[in-house]
PDB file of C-alpha atoms in Angstrom:
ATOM      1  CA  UNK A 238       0.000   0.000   0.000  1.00 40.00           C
ATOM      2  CA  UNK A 239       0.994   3.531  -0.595  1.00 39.00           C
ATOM      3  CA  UNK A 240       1.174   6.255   1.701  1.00 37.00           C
ATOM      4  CA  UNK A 241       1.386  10.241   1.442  1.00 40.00           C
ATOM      5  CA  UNK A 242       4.504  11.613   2.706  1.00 38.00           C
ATOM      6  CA  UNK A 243       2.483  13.908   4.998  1.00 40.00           C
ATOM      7  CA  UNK A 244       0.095  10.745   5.996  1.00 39.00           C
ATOM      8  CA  UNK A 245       3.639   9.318   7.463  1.00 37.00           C
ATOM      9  CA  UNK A 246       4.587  11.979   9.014  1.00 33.00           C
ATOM     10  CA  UNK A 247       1.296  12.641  10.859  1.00 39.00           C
ATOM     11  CA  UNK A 248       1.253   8.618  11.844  1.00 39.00           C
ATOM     12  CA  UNK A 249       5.027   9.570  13.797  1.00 36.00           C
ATOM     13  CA  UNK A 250       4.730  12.463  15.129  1.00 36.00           C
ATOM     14  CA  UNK A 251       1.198  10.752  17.066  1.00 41.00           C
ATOM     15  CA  UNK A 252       2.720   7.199  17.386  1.00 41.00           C
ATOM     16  CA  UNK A 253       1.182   5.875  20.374  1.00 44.00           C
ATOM     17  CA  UNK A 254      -1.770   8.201  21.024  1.00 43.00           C
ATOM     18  CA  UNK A 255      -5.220   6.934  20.744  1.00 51.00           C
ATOM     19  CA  UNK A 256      -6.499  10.282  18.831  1.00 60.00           C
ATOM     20  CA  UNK A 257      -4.965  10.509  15.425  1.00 63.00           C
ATOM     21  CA  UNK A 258      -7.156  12.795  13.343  1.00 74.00           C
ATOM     22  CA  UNK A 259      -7.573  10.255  10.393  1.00 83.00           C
ATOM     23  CA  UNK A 260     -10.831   9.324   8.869  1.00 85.00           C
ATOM     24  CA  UNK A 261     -12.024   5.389   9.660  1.00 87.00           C
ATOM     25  CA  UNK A 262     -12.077   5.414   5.866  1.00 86.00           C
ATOM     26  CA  UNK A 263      -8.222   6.016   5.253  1.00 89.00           C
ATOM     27  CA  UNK A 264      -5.945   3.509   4.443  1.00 89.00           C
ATOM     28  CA  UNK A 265      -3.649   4.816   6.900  1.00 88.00           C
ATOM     29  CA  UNK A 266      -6.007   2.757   9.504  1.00 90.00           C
ATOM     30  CA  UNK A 267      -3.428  -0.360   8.368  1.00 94.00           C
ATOM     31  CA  UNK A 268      -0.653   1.709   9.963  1.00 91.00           C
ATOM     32  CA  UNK A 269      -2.062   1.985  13.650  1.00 89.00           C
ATOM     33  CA  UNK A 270      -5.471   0.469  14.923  1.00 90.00           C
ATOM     34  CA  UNK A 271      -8.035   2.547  14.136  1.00 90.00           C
ATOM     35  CA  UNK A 272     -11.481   3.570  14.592  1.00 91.00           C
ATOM     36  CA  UNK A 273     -13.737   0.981  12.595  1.00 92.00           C
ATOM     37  CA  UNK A 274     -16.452   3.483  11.797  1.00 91.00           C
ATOM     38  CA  UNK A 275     -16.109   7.432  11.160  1.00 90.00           C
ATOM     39  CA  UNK A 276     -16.537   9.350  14.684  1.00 88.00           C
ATOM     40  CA  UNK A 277     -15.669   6.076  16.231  1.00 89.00           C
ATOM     41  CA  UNK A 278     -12.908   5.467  19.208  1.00 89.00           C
ATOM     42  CA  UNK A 279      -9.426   4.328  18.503  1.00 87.00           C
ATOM     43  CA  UNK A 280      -8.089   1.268  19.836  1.00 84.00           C
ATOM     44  CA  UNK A 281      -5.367   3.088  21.779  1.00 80.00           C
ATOM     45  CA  UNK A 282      -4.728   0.329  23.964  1.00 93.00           C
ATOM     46  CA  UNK A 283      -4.312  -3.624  23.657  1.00 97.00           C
ATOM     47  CA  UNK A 284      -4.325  -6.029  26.581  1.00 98.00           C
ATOM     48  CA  UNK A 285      -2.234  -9.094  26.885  1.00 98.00           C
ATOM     49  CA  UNK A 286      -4.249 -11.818  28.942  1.00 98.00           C
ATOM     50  CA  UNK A 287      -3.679 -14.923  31.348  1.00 97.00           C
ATOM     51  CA  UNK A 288      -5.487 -17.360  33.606  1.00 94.00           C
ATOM     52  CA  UNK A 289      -4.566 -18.583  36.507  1.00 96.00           C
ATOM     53  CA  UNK A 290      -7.085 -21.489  36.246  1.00 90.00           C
ATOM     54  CA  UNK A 291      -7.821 -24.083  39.111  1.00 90.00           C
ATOM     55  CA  UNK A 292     -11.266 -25.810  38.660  1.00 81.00           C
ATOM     56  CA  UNK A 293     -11.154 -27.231  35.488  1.00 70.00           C
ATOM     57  CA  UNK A 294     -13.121 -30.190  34.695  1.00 68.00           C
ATOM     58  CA  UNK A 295     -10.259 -32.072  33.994  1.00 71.00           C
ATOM     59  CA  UNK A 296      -6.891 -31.041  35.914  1.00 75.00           C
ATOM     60  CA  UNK A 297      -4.811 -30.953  32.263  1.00 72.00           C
ATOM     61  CA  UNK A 298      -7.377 -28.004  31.355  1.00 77.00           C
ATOM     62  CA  UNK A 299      -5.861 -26.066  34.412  1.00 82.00           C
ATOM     63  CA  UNK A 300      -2.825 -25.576  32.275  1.00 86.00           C
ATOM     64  CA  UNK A 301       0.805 -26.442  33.401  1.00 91.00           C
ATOM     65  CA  UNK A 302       1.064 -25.991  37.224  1.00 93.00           C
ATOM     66  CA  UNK A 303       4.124 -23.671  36.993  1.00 96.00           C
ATOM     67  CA  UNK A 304       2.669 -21.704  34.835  1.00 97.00           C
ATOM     68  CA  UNK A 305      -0.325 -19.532  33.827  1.00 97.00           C
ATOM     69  CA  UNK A 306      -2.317 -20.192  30.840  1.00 95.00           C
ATOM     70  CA  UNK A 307      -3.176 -17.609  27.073  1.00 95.00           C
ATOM     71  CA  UNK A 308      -5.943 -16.143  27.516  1.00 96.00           C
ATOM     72  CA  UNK A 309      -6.668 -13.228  25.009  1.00 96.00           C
ATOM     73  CA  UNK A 310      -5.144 -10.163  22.907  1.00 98.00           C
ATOM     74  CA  UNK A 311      -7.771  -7.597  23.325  1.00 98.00           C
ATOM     75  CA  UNK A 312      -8.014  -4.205  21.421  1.00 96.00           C
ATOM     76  CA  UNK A 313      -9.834  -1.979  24.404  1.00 95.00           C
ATOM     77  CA  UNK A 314     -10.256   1.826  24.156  1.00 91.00           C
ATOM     78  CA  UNK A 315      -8.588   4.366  26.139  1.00 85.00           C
ATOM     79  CA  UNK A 316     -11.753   4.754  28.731  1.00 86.00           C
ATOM     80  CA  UNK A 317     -11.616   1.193  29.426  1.00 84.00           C
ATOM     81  CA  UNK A 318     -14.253   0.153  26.825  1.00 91.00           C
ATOM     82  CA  UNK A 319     -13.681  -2.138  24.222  1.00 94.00           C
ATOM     83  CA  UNK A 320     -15.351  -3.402  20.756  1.00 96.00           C
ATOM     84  CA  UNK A 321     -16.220  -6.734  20.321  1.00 97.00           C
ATOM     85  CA  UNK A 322     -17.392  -9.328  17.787  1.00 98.00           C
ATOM     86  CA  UNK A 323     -16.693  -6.529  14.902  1.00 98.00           C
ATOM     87  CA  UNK A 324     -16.824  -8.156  11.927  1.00 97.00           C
ATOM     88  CA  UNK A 325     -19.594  -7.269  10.159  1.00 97.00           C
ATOM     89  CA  UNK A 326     -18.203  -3.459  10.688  1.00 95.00           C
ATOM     90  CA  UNK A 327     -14.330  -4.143   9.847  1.00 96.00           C
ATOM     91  CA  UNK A 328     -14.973  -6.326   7.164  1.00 96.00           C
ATOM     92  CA  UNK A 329     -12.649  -9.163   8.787  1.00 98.00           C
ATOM     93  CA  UNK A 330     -14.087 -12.783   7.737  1.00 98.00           C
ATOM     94  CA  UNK A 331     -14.791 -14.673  11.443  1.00 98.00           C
ATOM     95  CA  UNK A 332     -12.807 -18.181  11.633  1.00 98.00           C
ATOM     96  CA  UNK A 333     -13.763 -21.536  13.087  1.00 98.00           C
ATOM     97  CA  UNK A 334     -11.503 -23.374  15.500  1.00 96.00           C
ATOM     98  CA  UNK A 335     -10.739 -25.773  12.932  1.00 97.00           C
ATOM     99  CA  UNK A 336      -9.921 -23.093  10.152  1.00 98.00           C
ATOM    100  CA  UNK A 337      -7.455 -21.641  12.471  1.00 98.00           C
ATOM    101  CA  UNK A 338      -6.105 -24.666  14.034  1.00 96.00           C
ATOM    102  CA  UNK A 339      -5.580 -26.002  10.213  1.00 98.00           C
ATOM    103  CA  UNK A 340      -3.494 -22.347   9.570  1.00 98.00           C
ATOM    104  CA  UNK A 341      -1.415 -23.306  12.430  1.00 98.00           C
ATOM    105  CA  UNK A 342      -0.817 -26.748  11.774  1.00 98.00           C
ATOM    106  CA  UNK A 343      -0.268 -25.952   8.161  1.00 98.00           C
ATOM    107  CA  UNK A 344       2.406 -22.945   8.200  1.00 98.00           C
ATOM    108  CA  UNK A 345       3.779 -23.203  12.372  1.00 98.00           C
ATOM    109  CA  UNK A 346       2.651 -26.460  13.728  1.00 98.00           C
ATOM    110  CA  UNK A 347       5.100 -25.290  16.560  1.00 98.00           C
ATOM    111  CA  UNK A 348       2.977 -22.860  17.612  1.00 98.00           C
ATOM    112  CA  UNK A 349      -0.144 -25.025  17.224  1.00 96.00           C
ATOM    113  CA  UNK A 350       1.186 -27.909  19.832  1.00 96.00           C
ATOM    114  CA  UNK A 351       2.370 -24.237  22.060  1.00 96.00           C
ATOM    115  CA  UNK A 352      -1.526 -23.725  22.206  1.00 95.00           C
ATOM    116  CA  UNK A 353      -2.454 -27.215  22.994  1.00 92.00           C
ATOM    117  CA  UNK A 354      -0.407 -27.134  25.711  1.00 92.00           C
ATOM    118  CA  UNK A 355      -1.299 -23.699  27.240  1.00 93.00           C
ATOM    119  CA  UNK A 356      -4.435 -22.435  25.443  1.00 89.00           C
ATOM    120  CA  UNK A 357      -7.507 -24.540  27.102  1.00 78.00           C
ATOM    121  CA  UNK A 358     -11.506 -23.444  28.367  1.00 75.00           C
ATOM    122  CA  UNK A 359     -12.292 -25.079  31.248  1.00 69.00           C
ATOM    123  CA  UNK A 360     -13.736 -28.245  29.100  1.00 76.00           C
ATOM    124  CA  UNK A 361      -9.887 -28.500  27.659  1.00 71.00           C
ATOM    125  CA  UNK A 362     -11.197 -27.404  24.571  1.00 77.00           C
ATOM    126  CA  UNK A 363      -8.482 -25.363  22.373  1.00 84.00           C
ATOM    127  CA  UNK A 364      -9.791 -25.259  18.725  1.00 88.00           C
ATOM    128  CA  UNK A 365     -13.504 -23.637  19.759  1.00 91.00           C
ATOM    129  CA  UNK A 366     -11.722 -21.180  22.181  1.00 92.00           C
ATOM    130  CA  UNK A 367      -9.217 -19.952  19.720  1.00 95.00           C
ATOM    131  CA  UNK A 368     -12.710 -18.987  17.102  1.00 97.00           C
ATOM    132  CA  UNK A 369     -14.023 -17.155  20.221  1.00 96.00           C
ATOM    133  CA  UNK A 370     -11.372 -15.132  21.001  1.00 97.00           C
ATOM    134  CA  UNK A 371     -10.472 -14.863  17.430  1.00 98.00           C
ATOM    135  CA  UNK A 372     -13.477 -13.503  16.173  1.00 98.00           C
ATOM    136  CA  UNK A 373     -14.667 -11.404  19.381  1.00 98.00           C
ATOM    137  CA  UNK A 374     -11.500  -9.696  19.598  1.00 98.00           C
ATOM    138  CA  UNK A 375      -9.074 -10.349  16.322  1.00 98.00           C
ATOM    139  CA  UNK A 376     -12.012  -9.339  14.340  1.00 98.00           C
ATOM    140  CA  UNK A 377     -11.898  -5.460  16.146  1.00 98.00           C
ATOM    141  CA  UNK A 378      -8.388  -4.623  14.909  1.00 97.00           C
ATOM    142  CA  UNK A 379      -8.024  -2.508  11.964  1.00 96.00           C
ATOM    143  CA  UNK A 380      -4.889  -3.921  11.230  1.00 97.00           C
ATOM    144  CA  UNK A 381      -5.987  -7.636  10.816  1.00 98.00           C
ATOM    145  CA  UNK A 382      -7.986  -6.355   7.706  1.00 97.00           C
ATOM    146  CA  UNK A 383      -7.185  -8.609   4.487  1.00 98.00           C
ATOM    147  CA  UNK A 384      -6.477  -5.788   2.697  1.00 97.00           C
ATOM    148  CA  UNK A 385      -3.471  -4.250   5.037  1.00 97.00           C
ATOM    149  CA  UNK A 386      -1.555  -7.707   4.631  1.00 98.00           C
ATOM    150  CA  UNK A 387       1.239  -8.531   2.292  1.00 97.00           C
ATOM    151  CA  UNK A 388      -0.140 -10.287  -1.220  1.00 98.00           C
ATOM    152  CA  UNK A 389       2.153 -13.082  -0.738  1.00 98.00           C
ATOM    153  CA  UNK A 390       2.512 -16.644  -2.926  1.00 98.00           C
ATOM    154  CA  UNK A 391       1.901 -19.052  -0.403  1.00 98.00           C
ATOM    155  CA  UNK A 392      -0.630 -18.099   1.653  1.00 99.00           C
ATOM    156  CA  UNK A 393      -3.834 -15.698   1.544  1.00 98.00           C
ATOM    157  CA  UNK A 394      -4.379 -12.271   2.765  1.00 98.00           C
ATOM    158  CA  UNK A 395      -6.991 -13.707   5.459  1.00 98.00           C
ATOM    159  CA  UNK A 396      -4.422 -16.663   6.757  1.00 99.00           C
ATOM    160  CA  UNK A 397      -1.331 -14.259   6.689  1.00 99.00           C
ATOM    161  CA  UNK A 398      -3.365 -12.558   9.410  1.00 98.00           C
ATOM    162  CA  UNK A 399      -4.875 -15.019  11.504  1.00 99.00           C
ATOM    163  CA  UNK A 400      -1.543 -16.884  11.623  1.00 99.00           C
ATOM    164  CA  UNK A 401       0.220 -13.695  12.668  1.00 98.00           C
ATOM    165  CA  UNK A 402      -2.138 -12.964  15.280  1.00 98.00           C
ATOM    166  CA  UNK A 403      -1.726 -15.919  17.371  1.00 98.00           C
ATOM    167  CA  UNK A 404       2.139 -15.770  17.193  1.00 98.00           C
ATOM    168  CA  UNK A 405       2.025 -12.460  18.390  1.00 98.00           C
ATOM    169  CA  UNK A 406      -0.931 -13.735  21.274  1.00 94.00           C
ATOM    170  CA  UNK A 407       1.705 -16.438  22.488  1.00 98.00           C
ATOM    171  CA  UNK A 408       4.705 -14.193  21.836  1.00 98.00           C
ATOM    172  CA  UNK A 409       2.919 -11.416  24.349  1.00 98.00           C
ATOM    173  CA  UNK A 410       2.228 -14.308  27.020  1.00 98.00           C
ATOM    174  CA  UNK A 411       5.681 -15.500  26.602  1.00 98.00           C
ATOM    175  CA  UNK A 412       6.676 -12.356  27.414  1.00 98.00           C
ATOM    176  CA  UNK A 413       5.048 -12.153  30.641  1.00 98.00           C
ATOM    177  CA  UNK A 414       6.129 -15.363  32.654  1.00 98.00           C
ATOM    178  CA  UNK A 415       3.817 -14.229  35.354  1.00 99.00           C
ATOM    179  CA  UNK A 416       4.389 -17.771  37.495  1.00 98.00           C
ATOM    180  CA  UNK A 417       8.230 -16.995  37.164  1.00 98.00           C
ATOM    181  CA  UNK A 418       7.723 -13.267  38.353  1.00 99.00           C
ATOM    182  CA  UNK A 419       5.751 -14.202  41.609  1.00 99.00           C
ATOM    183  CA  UNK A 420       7.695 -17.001  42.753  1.00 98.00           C
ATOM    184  CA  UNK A 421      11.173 -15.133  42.374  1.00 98.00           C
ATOM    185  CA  UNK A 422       9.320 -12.792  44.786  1.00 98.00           C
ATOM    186  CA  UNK A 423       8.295 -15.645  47.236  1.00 98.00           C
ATOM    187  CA  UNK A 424       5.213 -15.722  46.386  1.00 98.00           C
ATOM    188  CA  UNK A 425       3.789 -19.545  45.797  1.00 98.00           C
ATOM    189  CA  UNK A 426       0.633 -20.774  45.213  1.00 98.00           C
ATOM    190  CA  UNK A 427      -0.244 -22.123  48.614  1.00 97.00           C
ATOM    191  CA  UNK A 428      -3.741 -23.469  49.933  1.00 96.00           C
ATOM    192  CA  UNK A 429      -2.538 -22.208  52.978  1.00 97.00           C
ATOM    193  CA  UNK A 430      -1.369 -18.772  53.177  1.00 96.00           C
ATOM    194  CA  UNK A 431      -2.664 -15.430  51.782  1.00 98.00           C
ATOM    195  CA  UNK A 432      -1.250 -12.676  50.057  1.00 98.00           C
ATOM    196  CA  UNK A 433      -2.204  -8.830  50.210  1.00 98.00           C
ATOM    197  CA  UNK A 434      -2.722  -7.808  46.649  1.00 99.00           C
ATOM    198  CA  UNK A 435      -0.361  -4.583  47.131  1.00 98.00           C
ATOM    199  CA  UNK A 436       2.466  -7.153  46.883  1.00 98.00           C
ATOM    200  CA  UNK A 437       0.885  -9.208  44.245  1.00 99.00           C
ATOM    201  CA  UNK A 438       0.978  -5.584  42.152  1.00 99.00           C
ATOM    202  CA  UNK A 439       3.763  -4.621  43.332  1.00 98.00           C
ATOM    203  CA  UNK A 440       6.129  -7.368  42.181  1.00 99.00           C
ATOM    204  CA  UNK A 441       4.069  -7.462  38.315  1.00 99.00           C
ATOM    205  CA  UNK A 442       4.737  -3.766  38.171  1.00 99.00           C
ATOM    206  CA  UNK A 443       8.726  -4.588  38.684  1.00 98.00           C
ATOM    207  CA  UNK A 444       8.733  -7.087  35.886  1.00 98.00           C
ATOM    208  CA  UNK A 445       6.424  -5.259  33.685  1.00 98.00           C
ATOM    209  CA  UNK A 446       6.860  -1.731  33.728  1.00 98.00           C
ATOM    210  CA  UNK A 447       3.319  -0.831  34.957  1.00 98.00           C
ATOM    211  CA  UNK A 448       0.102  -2.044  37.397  1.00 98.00           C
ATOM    212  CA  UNK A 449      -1.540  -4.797  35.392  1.00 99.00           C
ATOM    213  CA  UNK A 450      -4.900  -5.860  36.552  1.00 98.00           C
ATOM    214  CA  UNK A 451      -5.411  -8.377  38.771  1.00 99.00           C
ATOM    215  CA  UNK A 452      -8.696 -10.411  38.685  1.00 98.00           C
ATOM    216  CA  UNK A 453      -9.873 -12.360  41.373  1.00 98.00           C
ATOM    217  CA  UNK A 454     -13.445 -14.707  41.530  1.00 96.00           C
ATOM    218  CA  UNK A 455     -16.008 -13.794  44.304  1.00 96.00           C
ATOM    219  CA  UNK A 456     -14.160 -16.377  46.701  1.00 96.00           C
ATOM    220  CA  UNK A 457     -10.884 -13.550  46.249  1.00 98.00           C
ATOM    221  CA  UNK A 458      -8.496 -15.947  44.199  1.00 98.00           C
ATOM    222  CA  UNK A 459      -6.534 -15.080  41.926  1.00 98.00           C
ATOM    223  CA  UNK A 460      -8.358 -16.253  38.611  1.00 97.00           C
ATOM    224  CA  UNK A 461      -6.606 -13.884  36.002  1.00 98.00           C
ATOM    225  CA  UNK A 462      -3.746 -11.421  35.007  1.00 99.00           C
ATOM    226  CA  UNK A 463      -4.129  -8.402  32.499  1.00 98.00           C
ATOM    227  CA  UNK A 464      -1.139  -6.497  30.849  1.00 99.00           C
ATOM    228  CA  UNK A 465      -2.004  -3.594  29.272  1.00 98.00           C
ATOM    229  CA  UNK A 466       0.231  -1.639  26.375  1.00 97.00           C
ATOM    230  CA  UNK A 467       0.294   0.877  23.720  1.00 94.00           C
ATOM    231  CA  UNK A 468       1.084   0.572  20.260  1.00 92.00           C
ATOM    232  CA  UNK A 469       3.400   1.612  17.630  1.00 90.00           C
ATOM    233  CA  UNK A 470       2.220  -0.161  14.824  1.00 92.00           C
ATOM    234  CA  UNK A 471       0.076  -2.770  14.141  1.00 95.00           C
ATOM    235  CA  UNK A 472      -1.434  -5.736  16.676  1.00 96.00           C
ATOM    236  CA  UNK A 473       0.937  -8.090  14.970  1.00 97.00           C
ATOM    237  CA  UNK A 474       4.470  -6.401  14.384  1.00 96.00           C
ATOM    238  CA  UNK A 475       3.793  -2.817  16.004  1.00 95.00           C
ATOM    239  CA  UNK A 476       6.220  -2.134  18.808  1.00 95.00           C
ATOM    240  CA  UNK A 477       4.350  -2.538  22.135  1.00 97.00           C
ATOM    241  CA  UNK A 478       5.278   0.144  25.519  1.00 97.00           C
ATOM    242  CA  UNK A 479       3.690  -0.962  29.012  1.00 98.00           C
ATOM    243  CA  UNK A 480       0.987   1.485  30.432  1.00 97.00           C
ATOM    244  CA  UNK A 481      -0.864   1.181  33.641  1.00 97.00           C
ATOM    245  CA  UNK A 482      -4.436  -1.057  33.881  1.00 97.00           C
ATOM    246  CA  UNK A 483      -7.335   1.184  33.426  1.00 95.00           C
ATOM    247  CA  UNK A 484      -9.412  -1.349  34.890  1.00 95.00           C
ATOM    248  CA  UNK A 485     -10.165  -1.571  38.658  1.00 96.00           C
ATOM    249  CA  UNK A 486      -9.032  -4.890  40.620  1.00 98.00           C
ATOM    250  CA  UNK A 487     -11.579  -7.122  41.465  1.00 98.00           C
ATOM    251  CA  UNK A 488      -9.541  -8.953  44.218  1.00 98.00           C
ATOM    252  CA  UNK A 489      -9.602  -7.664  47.945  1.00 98.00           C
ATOM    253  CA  UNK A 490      -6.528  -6.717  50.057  1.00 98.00           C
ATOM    254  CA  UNK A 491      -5.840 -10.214  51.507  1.00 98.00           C
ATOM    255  CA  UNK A 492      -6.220 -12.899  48.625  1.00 98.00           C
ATOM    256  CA  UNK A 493      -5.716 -16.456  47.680  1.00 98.00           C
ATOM    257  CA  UNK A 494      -3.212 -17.924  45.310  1.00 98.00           C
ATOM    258  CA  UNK A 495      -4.160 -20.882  45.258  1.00 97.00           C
ATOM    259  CA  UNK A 496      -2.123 -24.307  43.649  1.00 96.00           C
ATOM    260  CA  UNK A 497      -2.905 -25.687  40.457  1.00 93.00           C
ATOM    261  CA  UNK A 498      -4.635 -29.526  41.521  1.00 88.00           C
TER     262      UNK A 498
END
């Protein structure tokens, strides 16, 4: 795609911010993620998601036990909205769990065994999780549209995508080793002993660069872990800069972090 000298140097000088003055129309919307509709909000933020799962219906769908499982890469807006299921706006085709485990297996079946191992639902399902959070959040990017890939030989505008967005998904949890950051802390899963959540926050905001959320369930355990970031660039190769959560955490001052079964 072609771009206006001017259109590039508007897209540096605002790298980053959530309010570029650019039509939802312009093509320029491949550069950054955009607003999907004109007068619509910018995707100025993405999240980078985990689980710390312990009551699934089978102990494998809990994940490895030193580790935290993928969860999601999530455009949200600045005011701690978000879009969802967006495809009928941004013009991105949905996938089923078998379409996108078949991309995997076909062009990275690396990263397709990666996400058997540490992409489950509670049922230990991977292929019917990875079309929900495909299509309710993948869909919402600007940047995943067909048309702002490469026109390459050996694989469509729609797969080049889809396969890029899941390598970037596990390459964002990779980054994160959440389990690793805690324990080098002290901080163990333990059925025993609680934790204050300033400490929990405290140590993630070492490692990270900023407060991610931390998400608790209604008994106060620690259930899940949310990184948010700003872009420079697109969802798949943009450069990404930590930022603090926007979101509240659900968890109370003492909490549980509990062991895997």
């Amino acid at each position: 795609m072609k771009f206006t000298a001017a259109t590039s140097l508007v897209l540096l000088a605002a790298a980053g911010s959530a309010k570029y003055d650019i039509p939802a129309s312009s093509s320029a919307n491949c550069c950054f993620n955009g607003a999907l509709v004109e007068g619509g909000k910018q995707s100025g933020l993405i999240l980078s998601t985990q689980f710390w799962t312990t009551n699934g219906k089978d102990t494998e769908n809990n994940g490895p036990k030193d580790s935290t499982a993928i969860h999601g890469l999530w455009p949200d807006y600045c005011d701690g909205t978000y879009p969802q299921f967006c495809s009928n706006v941004s013009g991105i085709p949905e996938y089923t769990g078998e379409q996108i485990g078949a991309v995997m297996q076909k062009y990275d079946p690396a990263l397709f065994a990666y996400y058997q191992k540490y992409f489950k639902d509670l049922d230990g399902d991977t292929t019917d999780f990875l079309a929900h959070e495909y299509n309710k959040h993948g869909t919402c990017f600007t940047t995943m549209r067909p048309k702002c890939q490469p026109t390459l030989p050996w694989i469509s505008q729609e797969d080049f995508a889809v396969l890029n967005y899941f390598r970037q998904f596990a390459h964002k949890f990779q980054e994160r080793p959440t389990y690793n950051y805690l324990a080098a802390a002290g901080i163990l899963p333990s059925a025993t002993q609680n934790y204050t959540l300033a400490e929990i926050q405290s140590t993630l905001k070492q490692a990270h660069g900023a407060t991610p959320y931390v998400g608790c369930n209604k008994k106060g355990e620690i259930s899940e872990f949310w990184f948010f970031w700003h872009t420079r660039g697109t969802v798949n190769f943009g450069q990404y800069a930590p930022v603090e959560s926007t979101t509240k955490s659900s968890c109370p001052a003492s909490l549980r972090y509990l062991p895997k079964p």
